[in-house]
Coordinates of C-alpha atoms in Angstrom, one line a residue:
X1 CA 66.7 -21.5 19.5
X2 CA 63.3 -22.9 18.4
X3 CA 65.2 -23.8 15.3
X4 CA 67.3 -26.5 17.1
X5 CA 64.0 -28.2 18.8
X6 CA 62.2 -31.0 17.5
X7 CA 59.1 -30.9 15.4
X8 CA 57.2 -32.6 17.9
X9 CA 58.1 -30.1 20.8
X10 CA 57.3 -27.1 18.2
X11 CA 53.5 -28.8 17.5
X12 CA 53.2 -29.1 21.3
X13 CA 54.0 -25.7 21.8
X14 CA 52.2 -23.8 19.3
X15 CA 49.1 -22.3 20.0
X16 CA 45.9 -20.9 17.4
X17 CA 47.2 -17.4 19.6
X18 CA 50.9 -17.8 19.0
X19 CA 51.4 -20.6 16.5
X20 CA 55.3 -20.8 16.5
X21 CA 57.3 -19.1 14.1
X22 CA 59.6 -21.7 13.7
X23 CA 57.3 -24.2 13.4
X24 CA 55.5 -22.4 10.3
X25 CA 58.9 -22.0 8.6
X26 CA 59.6 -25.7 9.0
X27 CA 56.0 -26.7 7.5
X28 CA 56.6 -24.4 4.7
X29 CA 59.8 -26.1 3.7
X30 CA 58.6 -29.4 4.0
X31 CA 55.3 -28.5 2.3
X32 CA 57.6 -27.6 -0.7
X33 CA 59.4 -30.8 -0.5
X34 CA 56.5 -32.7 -0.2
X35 CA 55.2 -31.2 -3.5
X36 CA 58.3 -31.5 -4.9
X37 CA 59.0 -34.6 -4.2
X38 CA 55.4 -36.8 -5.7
X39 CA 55.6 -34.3 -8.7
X40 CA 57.6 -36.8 -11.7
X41 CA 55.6 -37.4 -15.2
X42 CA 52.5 -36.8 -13.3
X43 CA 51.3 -33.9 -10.7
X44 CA 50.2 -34.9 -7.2
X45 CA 47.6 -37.0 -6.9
X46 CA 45.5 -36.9 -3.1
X47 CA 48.7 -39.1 -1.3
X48 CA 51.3 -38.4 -3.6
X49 CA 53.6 -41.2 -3.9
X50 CA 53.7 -42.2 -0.4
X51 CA 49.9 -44.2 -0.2
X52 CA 51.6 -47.0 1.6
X53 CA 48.1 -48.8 1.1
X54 CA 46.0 -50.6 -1.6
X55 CA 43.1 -48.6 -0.1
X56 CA 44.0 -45.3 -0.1
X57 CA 41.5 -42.5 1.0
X58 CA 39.5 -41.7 -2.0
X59 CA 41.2 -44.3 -3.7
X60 CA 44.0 -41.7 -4.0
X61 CA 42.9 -40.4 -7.5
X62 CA 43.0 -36.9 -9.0
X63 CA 40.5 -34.9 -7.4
X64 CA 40.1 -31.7 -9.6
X65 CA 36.9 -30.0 -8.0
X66 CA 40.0 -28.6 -4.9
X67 CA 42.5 -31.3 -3.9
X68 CA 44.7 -30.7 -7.1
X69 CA 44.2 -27.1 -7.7
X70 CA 45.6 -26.7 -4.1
X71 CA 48.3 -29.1 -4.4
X72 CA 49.7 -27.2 -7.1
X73 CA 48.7 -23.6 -6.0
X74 CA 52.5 -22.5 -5.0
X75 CA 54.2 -24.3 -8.2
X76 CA 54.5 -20.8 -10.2
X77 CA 54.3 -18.7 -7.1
X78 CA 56.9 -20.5 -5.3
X79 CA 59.5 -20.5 -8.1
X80 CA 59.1 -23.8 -9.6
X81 CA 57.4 -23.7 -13.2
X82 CA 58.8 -26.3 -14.3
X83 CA 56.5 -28.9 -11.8
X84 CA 53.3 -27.3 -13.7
X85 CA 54.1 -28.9 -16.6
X86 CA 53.3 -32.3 -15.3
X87 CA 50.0 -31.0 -14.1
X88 CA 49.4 -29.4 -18.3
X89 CA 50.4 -32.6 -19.8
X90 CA 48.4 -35.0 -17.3
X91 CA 45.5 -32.8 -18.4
X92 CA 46.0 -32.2 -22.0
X93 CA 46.4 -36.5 -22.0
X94 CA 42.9 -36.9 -20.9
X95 CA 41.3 -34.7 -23.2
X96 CA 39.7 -36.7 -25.4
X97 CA 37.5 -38.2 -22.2
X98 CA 36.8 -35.0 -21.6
X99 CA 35.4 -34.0 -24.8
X100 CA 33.6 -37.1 -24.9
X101 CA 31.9 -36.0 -21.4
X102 CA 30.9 -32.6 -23.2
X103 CA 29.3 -34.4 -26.1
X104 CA 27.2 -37.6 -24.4
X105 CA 26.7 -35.5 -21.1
X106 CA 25.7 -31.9 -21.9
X107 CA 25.3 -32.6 -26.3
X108 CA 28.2 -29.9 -26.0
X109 CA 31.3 -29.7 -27.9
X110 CA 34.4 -28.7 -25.9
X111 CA 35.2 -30.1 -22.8
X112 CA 34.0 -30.8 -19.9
X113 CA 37.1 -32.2 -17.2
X114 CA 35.2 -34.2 -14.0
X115 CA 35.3 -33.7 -10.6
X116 CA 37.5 -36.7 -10.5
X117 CA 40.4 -39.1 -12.6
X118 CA 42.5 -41.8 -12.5
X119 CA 43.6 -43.7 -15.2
X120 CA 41.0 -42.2 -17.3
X121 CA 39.1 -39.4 -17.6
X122 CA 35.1 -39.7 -18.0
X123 CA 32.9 -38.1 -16.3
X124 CA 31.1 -40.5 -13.8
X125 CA 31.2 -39.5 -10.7
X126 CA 27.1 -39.8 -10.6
X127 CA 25.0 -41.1 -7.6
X128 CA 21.9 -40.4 -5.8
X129 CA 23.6 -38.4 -3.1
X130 CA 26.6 -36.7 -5.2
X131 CA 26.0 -34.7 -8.6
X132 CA 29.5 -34.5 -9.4
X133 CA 28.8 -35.2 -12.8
X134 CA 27.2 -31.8 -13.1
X135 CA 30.0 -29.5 -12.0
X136 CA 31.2 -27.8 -15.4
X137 CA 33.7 -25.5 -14.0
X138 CA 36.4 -27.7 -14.0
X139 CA 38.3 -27.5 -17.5
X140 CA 38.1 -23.4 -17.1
X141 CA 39.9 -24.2 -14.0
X142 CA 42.4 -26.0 -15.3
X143 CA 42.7 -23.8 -17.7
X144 CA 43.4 -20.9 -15.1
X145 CA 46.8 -22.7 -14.8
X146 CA 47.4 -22.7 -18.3
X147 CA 47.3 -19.0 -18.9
X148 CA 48.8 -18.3 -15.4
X149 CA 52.1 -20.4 -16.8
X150 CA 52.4 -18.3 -19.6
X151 CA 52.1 -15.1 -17.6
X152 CA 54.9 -16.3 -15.0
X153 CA 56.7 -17.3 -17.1
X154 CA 56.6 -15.6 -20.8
X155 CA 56.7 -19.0 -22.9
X156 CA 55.0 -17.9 -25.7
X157 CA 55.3 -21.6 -27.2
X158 CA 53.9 -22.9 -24.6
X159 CA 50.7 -20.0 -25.1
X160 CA 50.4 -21.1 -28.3
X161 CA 51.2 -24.8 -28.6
X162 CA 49.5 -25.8 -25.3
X163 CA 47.6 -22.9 -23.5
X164 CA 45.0 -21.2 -25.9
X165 CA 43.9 -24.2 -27.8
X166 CA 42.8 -26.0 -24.6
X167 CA 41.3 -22.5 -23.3
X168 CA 39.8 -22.4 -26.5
X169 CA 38.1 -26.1 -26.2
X170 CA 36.9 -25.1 -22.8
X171 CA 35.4 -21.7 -24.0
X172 CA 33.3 -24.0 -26.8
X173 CA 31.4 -26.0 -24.5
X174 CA 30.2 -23.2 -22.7
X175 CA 29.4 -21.4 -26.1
X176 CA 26.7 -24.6 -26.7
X177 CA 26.0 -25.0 -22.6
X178 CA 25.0 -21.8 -22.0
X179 CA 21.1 -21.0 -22.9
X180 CA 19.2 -17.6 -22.1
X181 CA 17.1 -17.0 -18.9
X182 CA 14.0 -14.7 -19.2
X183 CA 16.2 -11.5 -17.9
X184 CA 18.3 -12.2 -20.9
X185 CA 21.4 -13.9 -18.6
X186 CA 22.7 -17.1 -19.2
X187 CA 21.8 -20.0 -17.5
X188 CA 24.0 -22.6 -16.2
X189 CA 22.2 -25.8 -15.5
X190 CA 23.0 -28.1 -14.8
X191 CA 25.8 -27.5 -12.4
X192 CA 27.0 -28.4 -8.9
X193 CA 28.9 -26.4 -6.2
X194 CA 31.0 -29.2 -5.9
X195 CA 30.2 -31.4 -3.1
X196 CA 27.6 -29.2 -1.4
X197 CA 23.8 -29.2 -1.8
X198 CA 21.8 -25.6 -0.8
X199 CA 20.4 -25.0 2.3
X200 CA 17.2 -25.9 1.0
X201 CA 17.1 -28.1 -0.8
X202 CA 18.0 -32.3 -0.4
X203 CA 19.6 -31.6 -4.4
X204 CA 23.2 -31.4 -5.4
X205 CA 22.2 -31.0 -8.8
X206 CA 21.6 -27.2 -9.2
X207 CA 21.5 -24.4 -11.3
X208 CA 23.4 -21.1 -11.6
X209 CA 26.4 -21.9 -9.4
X210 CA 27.9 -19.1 -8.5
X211 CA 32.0 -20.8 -9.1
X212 CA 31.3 -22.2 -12.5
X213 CA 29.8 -18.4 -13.7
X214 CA 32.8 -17.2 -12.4
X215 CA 34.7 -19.8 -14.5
X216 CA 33.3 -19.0 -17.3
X217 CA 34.0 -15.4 -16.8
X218 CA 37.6 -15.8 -16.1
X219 CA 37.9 -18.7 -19.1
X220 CA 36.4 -16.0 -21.6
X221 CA 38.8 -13.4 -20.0
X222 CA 41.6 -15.3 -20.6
X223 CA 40.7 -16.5 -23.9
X224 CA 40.5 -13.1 -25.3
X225 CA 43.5 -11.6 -24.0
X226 CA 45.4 -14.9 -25.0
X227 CA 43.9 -14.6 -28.6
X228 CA 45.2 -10.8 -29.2
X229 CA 48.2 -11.3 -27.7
X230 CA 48.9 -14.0 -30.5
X231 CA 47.0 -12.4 -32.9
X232 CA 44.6 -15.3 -33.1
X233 CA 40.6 -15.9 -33.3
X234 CA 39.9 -12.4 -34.7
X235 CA 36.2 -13.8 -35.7
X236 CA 35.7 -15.3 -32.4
X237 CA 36.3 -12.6 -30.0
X238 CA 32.9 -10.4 -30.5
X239 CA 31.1 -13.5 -29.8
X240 CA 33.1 -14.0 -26.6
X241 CA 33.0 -10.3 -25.6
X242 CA 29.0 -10.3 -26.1
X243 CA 28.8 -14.2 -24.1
X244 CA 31.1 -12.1 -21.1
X245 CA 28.2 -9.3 -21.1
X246 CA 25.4 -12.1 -20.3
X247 CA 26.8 -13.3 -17.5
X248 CA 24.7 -13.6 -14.2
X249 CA 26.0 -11.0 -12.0
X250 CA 27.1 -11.6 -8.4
X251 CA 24.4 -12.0 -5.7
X252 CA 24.2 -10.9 -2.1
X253 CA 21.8 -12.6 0.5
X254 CA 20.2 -11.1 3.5
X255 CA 22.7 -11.2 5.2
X256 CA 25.3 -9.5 3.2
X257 CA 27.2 -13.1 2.3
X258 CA 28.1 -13.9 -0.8
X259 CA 25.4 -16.4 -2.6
X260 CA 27.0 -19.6 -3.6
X261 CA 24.4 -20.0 -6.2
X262 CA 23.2 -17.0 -8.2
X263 CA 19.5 -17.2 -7.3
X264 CA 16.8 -16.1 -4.9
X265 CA 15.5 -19.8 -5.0
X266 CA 18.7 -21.7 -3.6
X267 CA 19.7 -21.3 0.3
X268 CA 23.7 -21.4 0.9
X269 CA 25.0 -23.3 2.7
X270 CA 27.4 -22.2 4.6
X271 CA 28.8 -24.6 7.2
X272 CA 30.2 -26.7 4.2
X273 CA 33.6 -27.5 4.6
X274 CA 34.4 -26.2 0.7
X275 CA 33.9 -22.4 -0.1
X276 CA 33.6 -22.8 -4.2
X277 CA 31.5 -19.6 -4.1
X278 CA 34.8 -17.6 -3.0
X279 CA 36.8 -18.8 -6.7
X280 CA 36.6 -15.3 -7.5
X281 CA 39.3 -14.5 -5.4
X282 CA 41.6 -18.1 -5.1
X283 CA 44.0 -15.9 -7.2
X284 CA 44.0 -12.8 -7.8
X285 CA 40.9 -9.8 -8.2
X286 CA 38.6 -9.1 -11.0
X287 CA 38.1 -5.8 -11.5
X288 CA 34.6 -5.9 -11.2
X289 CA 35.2 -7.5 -7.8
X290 CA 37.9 -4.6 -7.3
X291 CA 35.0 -1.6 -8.4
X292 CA 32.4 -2.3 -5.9
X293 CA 33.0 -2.4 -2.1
X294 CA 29.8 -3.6 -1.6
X295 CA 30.8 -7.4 -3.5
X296 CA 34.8 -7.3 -1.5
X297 CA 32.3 -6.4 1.4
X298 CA 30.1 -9.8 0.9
X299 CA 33.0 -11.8 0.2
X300 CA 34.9 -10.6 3.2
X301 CA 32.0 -11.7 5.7
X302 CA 31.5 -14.8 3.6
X303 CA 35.0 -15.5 5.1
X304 CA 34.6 -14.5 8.4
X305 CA 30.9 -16.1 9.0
X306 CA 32.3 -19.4 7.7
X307 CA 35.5 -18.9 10.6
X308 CA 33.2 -17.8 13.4
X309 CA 30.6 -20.0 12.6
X310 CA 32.6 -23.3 11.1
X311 CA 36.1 -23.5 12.3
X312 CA 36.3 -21.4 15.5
X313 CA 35.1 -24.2 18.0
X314 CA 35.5 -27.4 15.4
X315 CA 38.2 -28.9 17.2
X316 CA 38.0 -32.0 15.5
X317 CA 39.0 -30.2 12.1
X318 CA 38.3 -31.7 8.7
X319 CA 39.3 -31.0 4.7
X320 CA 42.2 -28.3 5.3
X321 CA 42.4 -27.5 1.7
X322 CA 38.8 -25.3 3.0
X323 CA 41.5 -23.4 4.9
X324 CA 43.4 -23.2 1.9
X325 CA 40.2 -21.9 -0.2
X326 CA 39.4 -19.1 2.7
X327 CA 42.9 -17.7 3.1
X328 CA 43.7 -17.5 -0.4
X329 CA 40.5 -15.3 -0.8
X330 CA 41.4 -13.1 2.2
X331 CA 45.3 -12.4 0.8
X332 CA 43.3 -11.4 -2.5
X333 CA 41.2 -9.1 -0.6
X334 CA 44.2 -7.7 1.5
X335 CA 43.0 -8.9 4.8
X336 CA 45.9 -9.4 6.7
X337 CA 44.3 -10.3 9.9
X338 CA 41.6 -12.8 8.2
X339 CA 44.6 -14.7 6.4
X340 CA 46.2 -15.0 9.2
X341 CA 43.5 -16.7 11.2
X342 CA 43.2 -18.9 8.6
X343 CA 47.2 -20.1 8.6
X344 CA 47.0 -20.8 12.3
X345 CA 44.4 -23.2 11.8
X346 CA 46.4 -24.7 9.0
X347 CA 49.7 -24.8 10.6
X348 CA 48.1 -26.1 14.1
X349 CA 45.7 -28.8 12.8
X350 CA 47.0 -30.5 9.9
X351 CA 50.4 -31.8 10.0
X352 CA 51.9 -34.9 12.1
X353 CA 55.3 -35.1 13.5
X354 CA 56.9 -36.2 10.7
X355 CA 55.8 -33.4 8.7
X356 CA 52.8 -35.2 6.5
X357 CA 50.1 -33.0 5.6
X358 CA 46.6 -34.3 6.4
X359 CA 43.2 -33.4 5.0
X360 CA 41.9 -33.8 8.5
X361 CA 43.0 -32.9 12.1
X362 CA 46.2 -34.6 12.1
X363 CA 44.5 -37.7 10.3
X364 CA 43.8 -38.9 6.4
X365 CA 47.7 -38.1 4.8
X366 CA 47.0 -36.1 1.4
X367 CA 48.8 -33.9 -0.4
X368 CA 46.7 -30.5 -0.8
X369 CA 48.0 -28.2 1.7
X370 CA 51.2 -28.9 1.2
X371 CA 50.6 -27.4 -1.8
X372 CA 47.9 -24.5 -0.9
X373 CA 49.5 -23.5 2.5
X374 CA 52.4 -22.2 1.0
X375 CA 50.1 -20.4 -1.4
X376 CA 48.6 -18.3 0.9
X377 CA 52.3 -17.4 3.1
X378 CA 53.5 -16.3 0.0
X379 CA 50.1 -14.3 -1.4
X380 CA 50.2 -12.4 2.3
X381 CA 54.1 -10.6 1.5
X382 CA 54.1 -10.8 -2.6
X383 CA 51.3 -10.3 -5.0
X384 CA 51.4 -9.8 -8.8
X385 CA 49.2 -9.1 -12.0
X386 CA 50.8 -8.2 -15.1
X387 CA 52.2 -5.2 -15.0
X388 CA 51.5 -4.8 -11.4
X389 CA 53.9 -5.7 -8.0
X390 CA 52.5 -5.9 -4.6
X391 CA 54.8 -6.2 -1.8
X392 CA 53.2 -6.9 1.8
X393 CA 49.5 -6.7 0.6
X394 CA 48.2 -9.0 3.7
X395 CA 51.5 -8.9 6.1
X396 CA 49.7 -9.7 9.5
X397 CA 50.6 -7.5 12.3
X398 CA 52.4 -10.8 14.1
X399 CA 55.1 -10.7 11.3
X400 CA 56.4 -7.2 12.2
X401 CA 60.0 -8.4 10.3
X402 CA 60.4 -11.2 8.0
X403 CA 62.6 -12.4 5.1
X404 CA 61.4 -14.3 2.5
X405 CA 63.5 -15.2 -1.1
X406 CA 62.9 -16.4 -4.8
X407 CA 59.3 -15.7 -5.5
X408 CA 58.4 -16.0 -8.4
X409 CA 55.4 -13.2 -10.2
X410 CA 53.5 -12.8 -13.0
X411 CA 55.3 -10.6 -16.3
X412 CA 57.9 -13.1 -15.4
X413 CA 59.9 -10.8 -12.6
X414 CA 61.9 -12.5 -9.3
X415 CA 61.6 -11.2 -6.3
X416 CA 65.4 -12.4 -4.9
X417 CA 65.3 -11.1 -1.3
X418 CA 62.5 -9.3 0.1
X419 CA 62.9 -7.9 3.6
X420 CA 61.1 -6.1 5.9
X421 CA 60.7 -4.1 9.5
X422 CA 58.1 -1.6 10.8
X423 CA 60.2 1.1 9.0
X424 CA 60.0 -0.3 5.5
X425 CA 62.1 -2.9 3.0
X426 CA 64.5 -3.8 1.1
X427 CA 63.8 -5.7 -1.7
X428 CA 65.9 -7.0 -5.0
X429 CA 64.1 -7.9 -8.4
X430 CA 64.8 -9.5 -11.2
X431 CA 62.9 -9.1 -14.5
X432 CA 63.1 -10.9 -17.2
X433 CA 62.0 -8.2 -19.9
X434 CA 62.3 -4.9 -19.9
X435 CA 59.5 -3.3 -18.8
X436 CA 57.9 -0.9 -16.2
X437 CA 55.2 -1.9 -13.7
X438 CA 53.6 -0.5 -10.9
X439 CA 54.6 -1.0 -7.5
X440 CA 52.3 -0.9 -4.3
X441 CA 53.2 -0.9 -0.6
X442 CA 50.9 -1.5 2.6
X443 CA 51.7 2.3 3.3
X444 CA 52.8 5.8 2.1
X445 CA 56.4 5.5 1.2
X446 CA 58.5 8.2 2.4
X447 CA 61.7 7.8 0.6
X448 CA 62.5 5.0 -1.9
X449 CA 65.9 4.6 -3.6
X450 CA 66.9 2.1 -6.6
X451 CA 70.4 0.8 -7.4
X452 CA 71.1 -0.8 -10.3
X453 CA 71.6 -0.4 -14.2
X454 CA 68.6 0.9 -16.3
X455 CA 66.8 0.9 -13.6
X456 CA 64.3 3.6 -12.9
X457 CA 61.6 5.0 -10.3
X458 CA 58.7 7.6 -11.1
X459 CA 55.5 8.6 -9.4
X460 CA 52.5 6.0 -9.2
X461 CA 49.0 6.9 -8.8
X462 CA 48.9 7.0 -5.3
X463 CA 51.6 7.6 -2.0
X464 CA 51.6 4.2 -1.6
X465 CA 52.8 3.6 -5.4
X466 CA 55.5 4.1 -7.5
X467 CA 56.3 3.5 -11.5
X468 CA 59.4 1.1 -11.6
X469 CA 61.3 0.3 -15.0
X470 CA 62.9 -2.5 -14.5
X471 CA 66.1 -3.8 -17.2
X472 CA 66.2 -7.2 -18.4
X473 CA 68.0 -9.6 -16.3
X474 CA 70.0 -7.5 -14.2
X475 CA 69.2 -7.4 -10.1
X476 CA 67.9 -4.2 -9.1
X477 CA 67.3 -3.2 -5.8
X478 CA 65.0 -1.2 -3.7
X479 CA 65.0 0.3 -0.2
X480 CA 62.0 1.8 0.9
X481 CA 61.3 3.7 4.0
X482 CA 57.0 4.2 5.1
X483 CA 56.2 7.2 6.6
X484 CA 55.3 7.3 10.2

């Protein structure tokens, strides 16, 4: 019945205790066709194409350092690839500003891409007050989307034409950027946890941020794998291997939060409405991050200090995309319950009547969550790495059945149809390669049968696993029953 209401009678309804399901279907669609909709030649910019001013917020530019990475968070996710190609060729068209930042800014070559462009793209977002110009994390970033289309998607042209030479320009900077501490680390300086100055400090210009090492560590990741699986930069990969085992490791504070700069001599601070510190986790887990309980520990309180201490009683609300930035980190870390507090803020606050997104409470239209909010629904029921399918990881326990179709995953497989009930799933894939991956549930399977043609189950590592071999092109479905 809620279906048939109004949007307006759904927002007055829904509650941060019971946010309406309808309500949080209807956002979801219209998030999607908000995105869709502004994304042409070029990706979404903060308003999209509806400013409807000639003084838009933020003079309604590309803001890289959040705003666009969470405008275009679902594109691969939610099944439509072919809108991150305006992002890749926006990007790839501003390149030689960006190398010209790397060279006159930081005497680097490589790239360095600004907190924010418009029609161009140097780095000048410099002022007494805001150190933008020092944040040097933002063409590994970008780059994160580059390798992340190939691996949705398989386009080997695409790796080699497009994605590794730009993740190799943004692996050079930091090859003449980075200089050795005492300890024998790197040092990053200058940098900037974009838009937020420690605790102690009256400086946004900084030093060993804790998001632009774990750029740098993803970047150099990336690069690597990209480079063997095209049999490229043979000579270049020792030297990237030995830059990966220099990196500043992870810190903890006092209080067992993650440090948002990796240093005994910078405070965080915490009550700042972007969590940069958390980029570790916006998509996905590093295995070093997935060894040690006592960093997924950290992180997880990082989350839940910033929601009891920053959102719980901030009724006013501002900068959802913050939202965006926390529940994408709790899906990563399979916290069902911490995601979900998180969507309820997002699907309560930030949307008006007519179904705009806002970056504050229900004020300041902008296109970010409509991008990120989607993101994190579909992160809670599907999850992928290469070679690796999670269904459920962070289903919260208000979703006890659920449907949800055409998600896209990484090693280029479908899920169709996936759905669920306290008693397990059916699901239906579709791959498209041959290959076998490993499949995790929420819970110890029981009994799991597969129909279809080539298709193929086997033991995993753990109850909660199985081996799947999966044909190319060809649906094959699953029903699983969990054991009670």
């Amino acid at each position: 019945a809620d279906h048939r209401r109004t949007t307006e009678e759904l927002l007055a309804e829904s509650t941060y205790e019971k946010p309406n399901r309808a309500l949080i279907e209807k956002e979801f669609d219209a998030a999607r066709y908000n995105i869709i909709s502004c994304t042409g030649k070029l990706p979404p910019n903060l308003q999209g194409v509806w400013g409807g001013t000639y003084v838009p917020g933020w003079a309604s530019d590309y803001t890289h350092n959040g705003n666009v990475p969470s405008a275009i968070a679902a594109n691969l996710m939610g099944n439509m690839p072919e809108l991150m190609l305006a992002y890749t060729t926006y990007i790839e068209s501003i390149v030689p500003w960006l190398e010209i930042n790397a060279k006159h800014l930081f005497g680097a070559r490589g790239i360095v891409l600004p907190s924010r462009t418009s029609t161009h793209g140097f780095n000048n977002a410099l002022a007494s007050d805001f150190a933008g110009g020092f944040w040097v994390g933002g063409a590994g970033w970008a780059a994160h989307f580059f390798y992340d289309y190939y691996l949705y998607t398989g386009d080997r042209k695409f790796l080699a034409e497009h994605a590794l030479p730009f993740m190799e320009k943004a692996a050079l900077f930091f090859e003449d950027y980075l200089y050795e501490g005492p300890d024998g680390k790197w040092v990053f300086s200058p940098t900037q946890s974009p838009e937020n100055t420690p605790g102690n400090t009256k400086s946004q210009g900084t030093f060993n941020a804790t998001m632009d090492v774990a750029v740098a560590k993803e970047l150099l990741r990336n690069t690597i794998a990209a480079s063997r699986e095209l049999g490229r930069n043979q000579d270049k990969i020792a030297r990237w291997q030995q830059m990966l085992d220099k990196m500043p490791d992870y810190m903890v504070d006092d209080r067992g939060i993650i440090k948002e700069w990796m240093t005994p001599l910078l405070a965080n601070n915490d009550s700042h409405r972007h969590s940069s510190q958390l980029y570790p986790l916006y998509d996905g887990m590093p295995d070093e991050i997935a060894r040690s309980p006592e960093l997924r520990a950290a992180f997880r309180k990082s989350i839940e200090f910033k929601l009891d201490n920053h959102w719980q009683n901030n009724q006013s609300g501002f900068m959802s995309f913050g939202l965006v930035q926390l529940g994408q980190a709790a899906t990563s870390l399979g916290d069902e319950e911490l995601a979900y507090r998180c969507l309820t803020q997002l699907v309560n606050r930030f949307w008006l009547n007519n179904l705009a997104s806002m970056h504050n409470h229900r004020s300041l239209f902008n296109m970010d969550i409509s991008g990120g909010m989607p993101a994190v629904i579909i992160k809670m029921l599907v999850a992928s790495d290469p070679g690796k399918l999670q269904l459920l990881p962070a289903l919260p326990k208000a979703w006890p059945t659920g449907t949800i179709e055409g998600v896209l995953c990484r090693g280029q497989i479908e899920v169709r149809r996936l759905q669920w009930n306290p008693d397990g799933l059916e699901c239906t894939l579709r791959s498209g390669k041959a290959q076998t991956v490993l499949l995790e549930l929420p819970a110890v399977i029981s009994e799991i049968t597969v129909q279809g043609s080539g298709a193929k189950v086997a033991k995993g590592g753990s109850a909660s696993q199985r081996k799947l071999t999966l044909p190319a092109a060809r649906d094959v479905t699953m029903r699983i029953t969990f054991q009670r």
